Coordinates of C-alpha atoms in Angstrom, one line a residue:
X1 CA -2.5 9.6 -20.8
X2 CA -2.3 6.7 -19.1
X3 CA 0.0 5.1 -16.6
X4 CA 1.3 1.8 -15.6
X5 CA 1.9 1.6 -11.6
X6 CA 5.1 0.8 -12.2
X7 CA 7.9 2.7 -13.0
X8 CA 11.5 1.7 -13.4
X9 CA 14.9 3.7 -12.1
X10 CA 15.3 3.9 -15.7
X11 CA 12.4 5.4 -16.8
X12 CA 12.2 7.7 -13.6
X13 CA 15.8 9.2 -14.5
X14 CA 14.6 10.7 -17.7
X15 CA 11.8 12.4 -16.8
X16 CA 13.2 13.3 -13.0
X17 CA 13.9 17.1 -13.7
X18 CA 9.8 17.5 -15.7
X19 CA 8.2 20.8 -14.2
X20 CA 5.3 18.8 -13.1
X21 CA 6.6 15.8 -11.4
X22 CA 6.4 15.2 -7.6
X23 CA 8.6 12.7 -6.3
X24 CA 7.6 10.9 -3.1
X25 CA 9.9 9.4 -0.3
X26 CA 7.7 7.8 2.1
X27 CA 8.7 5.9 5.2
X28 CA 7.5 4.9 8.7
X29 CA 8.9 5.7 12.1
X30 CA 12.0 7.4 13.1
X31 CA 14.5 5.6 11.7
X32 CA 13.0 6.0 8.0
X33 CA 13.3 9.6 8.9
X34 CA 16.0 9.7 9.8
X35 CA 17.5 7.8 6.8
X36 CA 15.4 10.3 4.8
X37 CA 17.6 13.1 6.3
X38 CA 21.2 10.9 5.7
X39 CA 20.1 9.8 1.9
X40 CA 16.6 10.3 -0.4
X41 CA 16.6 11.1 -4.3
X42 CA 17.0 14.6 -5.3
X43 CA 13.7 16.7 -4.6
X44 CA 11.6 14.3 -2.4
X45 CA 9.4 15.3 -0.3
X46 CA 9.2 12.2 3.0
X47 CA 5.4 11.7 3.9
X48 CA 5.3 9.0 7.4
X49 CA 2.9 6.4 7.3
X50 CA 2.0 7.0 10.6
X51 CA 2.1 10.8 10.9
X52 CA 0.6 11.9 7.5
X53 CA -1.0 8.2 5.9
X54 CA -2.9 7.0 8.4
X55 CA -5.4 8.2 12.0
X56 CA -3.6 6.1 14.4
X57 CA -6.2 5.5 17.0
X58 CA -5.6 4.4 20.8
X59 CA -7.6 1.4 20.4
X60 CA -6.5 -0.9 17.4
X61 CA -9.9 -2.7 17.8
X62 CA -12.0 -0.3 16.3
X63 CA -10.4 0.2 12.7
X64 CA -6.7 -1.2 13.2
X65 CA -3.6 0.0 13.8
X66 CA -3.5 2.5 10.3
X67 CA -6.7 3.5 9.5
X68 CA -6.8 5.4 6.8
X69 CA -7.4 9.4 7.1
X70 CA -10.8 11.0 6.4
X71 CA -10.3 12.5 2.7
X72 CA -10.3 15.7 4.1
X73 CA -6.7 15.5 6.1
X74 CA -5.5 13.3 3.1
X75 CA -6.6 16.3 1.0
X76 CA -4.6 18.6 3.1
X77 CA -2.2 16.5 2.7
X78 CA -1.9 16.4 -1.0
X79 CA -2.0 20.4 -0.6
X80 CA 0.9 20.7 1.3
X81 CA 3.0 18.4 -0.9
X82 CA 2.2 20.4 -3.8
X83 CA 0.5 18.0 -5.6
X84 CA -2.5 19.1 -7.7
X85 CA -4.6 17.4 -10.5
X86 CA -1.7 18.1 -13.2
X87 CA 1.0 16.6 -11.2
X88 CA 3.0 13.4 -12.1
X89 CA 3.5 11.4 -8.7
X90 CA 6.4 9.5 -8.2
X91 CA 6.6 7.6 -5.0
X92 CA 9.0 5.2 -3.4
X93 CA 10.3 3.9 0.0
X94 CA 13.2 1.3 1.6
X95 CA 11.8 -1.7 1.7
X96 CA 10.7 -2.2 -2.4
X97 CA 7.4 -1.0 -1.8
X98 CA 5.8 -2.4 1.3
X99 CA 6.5 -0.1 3.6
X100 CA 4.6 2.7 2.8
X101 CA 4.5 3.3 -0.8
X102 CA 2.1 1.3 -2.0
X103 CA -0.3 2.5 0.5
X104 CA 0.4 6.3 -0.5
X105 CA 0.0 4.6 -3.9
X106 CA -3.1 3.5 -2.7
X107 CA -4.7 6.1 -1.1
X108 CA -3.7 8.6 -4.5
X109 CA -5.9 6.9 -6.5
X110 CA -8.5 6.7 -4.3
X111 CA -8.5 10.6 -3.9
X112 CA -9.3 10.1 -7.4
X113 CA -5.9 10.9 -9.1
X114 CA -4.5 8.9 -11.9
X115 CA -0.9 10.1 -12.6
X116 CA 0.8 8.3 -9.4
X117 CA 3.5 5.6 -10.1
X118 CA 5.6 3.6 -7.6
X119 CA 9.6 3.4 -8.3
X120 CA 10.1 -0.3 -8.9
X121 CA 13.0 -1.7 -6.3
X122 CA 12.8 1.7 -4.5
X123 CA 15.5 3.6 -3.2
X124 CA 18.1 0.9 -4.1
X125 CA 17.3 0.6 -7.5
X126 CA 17.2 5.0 -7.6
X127 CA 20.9 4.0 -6.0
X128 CA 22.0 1.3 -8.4
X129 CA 20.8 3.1 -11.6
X130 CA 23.0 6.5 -10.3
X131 CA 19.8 8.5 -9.8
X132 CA 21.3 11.6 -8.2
X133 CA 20.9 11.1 -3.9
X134 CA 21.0 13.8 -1.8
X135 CA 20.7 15.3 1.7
X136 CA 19.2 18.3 0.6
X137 CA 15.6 18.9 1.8
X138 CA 13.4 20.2 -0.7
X139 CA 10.5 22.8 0.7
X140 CA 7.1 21.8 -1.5
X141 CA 5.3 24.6 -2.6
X142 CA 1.5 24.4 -1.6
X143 CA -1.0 24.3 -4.3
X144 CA -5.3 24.4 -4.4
X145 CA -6.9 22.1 -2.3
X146 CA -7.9 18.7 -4.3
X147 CA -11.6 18.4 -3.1
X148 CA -12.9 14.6 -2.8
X149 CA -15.6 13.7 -0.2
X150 CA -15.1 9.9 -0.6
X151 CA -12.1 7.3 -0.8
X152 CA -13.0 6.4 -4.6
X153 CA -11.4 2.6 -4.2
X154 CA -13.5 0.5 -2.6
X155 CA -12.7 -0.7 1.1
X156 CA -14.3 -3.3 3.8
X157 CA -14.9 -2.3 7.1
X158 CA -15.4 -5.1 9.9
X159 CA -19.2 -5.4 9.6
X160 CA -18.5 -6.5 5.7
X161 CA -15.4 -8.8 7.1
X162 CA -18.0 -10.4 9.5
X163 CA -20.5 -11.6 6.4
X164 CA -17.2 -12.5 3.8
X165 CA -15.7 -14.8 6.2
X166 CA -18.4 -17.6 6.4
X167 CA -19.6 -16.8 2.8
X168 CA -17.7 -19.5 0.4
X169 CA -18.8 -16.9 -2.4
X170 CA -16.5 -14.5 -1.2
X171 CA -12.5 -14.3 -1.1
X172 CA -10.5 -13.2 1.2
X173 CA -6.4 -12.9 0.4
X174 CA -4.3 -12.4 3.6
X175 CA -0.9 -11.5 2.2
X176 CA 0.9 -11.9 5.8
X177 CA 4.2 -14.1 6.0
X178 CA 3.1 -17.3 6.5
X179 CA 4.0 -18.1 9.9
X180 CA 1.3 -15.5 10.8
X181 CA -1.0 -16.9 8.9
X182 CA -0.4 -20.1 10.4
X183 CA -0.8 -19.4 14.0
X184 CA 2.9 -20.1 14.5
X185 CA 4.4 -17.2 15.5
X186 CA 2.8 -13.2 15.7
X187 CA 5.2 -10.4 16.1
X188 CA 2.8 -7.5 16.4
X189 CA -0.5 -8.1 16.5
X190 CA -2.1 -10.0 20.1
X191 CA -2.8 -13.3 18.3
X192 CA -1.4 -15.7 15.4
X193 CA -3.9 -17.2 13.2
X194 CA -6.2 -16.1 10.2
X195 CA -10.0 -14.7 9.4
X196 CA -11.7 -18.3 8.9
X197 CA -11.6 -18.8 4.6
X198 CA -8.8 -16.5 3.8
X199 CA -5.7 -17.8 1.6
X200 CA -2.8 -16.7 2.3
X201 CA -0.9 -15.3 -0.8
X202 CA 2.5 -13.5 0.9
X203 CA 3.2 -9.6 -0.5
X204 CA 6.6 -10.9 -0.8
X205 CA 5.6 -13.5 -3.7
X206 CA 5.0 -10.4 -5.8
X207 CA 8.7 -9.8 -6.3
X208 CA 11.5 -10.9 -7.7
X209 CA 14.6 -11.8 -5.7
X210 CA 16.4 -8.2 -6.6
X211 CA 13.1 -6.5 -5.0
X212 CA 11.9 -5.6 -8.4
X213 CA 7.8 -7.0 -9.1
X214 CA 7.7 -9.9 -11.6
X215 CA 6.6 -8.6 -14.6
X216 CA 2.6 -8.1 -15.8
X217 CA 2.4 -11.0 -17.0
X218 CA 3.8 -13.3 -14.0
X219 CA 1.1 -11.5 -11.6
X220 CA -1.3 -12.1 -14.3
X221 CA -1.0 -15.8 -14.4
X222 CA -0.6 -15.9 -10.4
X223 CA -3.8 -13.5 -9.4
X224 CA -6.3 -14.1 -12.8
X225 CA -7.0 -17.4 -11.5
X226 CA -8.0 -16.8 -8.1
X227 CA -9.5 -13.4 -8.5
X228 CA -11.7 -15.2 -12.0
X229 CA -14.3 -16.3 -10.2
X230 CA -15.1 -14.0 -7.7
X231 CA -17.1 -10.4 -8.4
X232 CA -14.1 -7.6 -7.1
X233 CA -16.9 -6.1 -4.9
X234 CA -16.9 -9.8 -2.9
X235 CA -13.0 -10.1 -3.3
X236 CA -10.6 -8.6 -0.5
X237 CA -7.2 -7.9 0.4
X238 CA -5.6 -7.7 4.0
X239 CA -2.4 -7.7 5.6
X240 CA -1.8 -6.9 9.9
X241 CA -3.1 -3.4 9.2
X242 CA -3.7 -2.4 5.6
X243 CA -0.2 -1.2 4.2
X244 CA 1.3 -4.6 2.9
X245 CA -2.0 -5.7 1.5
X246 CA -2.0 -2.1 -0.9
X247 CA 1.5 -3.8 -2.0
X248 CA -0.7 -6.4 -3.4
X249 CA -3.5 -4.6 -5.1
X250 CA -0.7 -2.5 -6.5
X251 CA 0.8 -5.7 -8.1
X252 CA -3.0 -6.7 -9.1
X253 CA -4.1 -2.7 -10.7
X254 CA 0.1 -3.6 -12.5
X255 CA -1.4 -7.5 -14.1
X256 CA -4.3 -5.5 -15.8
X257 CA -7.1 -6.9 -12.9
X258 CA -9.7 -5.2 -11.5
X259 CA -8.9 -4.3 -8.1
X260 CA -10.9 -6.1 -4.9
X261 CA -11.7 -4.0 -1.8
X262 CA -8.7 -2.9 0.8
X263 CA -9.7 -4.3 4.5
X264 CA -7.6 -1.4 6.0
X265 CA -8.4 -2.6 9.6
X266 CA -6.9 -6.2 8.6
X267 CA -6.1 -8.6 11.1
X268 CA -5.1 -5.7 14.1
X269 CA -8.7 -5.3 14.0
X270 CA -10.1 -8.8 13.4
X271 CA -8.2 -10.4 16.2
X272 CA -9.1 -7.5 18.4
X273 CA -13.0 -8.4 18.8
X274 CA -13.6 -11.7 19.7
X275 CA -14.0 -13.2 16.1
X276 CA -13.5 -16.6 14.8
X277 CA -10.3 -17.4 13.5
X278 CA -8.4 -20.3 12.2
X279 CA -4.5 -21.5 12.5
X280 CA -2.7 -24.5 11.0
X281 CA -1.5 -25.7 13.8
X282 CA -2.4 -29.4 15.2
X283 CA -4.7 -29.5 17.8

């Protein structure tokens, strides 16, 4: 059977209570938690970006800020939840998917499962459509390991980053706000700017204003072009430090595309080693 990426608070509602459905609350940080503990939708499980999603390293130069797992602690992971190769995987956060969702999202399929949808709008929407919210914490029951040696999407590590960049047969989408982009103003990361030949196509332009994606064919007419005439294995996404940017190749798998490679060190990395990079700023 096959399944879009999407799924509505609709569509989510009928099939909430199914024997095989796991339903995902994921978050990052303390206050997500602790939100999680106040208010989530009946039977989610919370996974942390940070604790469960990611091998947060003590120097962001060498991989980022959220590099992902090896498959074999994602694989425990997936254990633990009590999700196995029959499962349906529902998974939603707070902030319409760009939190950590879509990288959960993400990182599902590249452990080689198919069956994982995200909840379009999220948690509001579950609220808005009277899904049932509770503060009840569900216990998942552990299930047999889910053995995968490799991440089965493709990603781009720095060394492939280093030959994109200058290579006008390559593309590079940076899906940052803009004034990060632009060199005007960085909030996390050391310094503003951009990899030299990325375009800068925000997450946020893959939603509508209620926090719901525009529809297949809106992201169709908004990615095909761009994407058209470059080979995926030469096309990337990034974001500060791979999360957003799986927001994007969620919205890209949901227009029918094939995906490009995930740089999952992104721009913590990039502007951490002395590397070229561009701003729109006058000089």
């Amino acid at each position: 059977m096959s399944f879009s990426p999407i799924i509505s608070a609709k569509e989510l509602s009928a099939i909430l209570f199914q024997e095989n459905l796991i339903l995902i609350d994921a978050g990052s940080g303390t206050l997500a938690y602790e939100r999680y503990l106040k208010e989530h939708i009946a039977s989610a499980i919370y996974v942390d970006l940070n604790e469960d999603l990611a091998a947060v390293p003590e120097d962001a130069s060498e991989g980022g800020r959220h590099p992902l797992p090896s498959p074999k602690q994602f694989a425990a992971l997936l254990q633990r939840l009590g999700i196995s190769e029959k499962s349906r995987i529902i998974v939603y956060d707070d902030k319409n998917g760009s939190n950590a969702a879509a990288r959960f999202w993400w990182m599902v399929r590249a452990a080689g499962l198919r069956q994982i949808q995200v909840l379009d709008g999220g948690l509001q929407a579950a609220k808005e459509a009277q899904l049932p919210i509770t503060d009840t914490i569900t216990t998942p029951q552990k299930t047999e390991l889910i053995d995968f040696a490799t991440w089965q999407l493709s990603t781009a590590d720095l060394q492939l980053m280093t030959q994109f960049s200058p290579d006008n047969q390559s593309l590079i989408i940076d899906v940052r706000e803009p004034e990060r982009y632009r060199g005007i103003s960085e909030p996390i990361d050391l310094i503003a700017g951009h990899i030299p030949g990325a375009i800068n196509i925000p997450f946020k332009d893959n939603l509508q204003q209620d926090g719901t994606f525009k529809n297949p064919g809106q992201l169709r007419v908004m990615y095909e072009p761009i994407l058209a005439s470059t080979p995926s294995e030469k096309a990337v996404v990034h974001c500060g430090s791979g999360v957003t940017a799986c927001h994007t190749l969620l919205a890209i798998d949901y227009a029918g595309l094939p995906l490009p490679k995930l740089y999952v060190g992104s721009w913590s990395e990039w502007s951490r080693n002395d590397l070229p990079i561009t701003t729109d700023l006058p000089h």
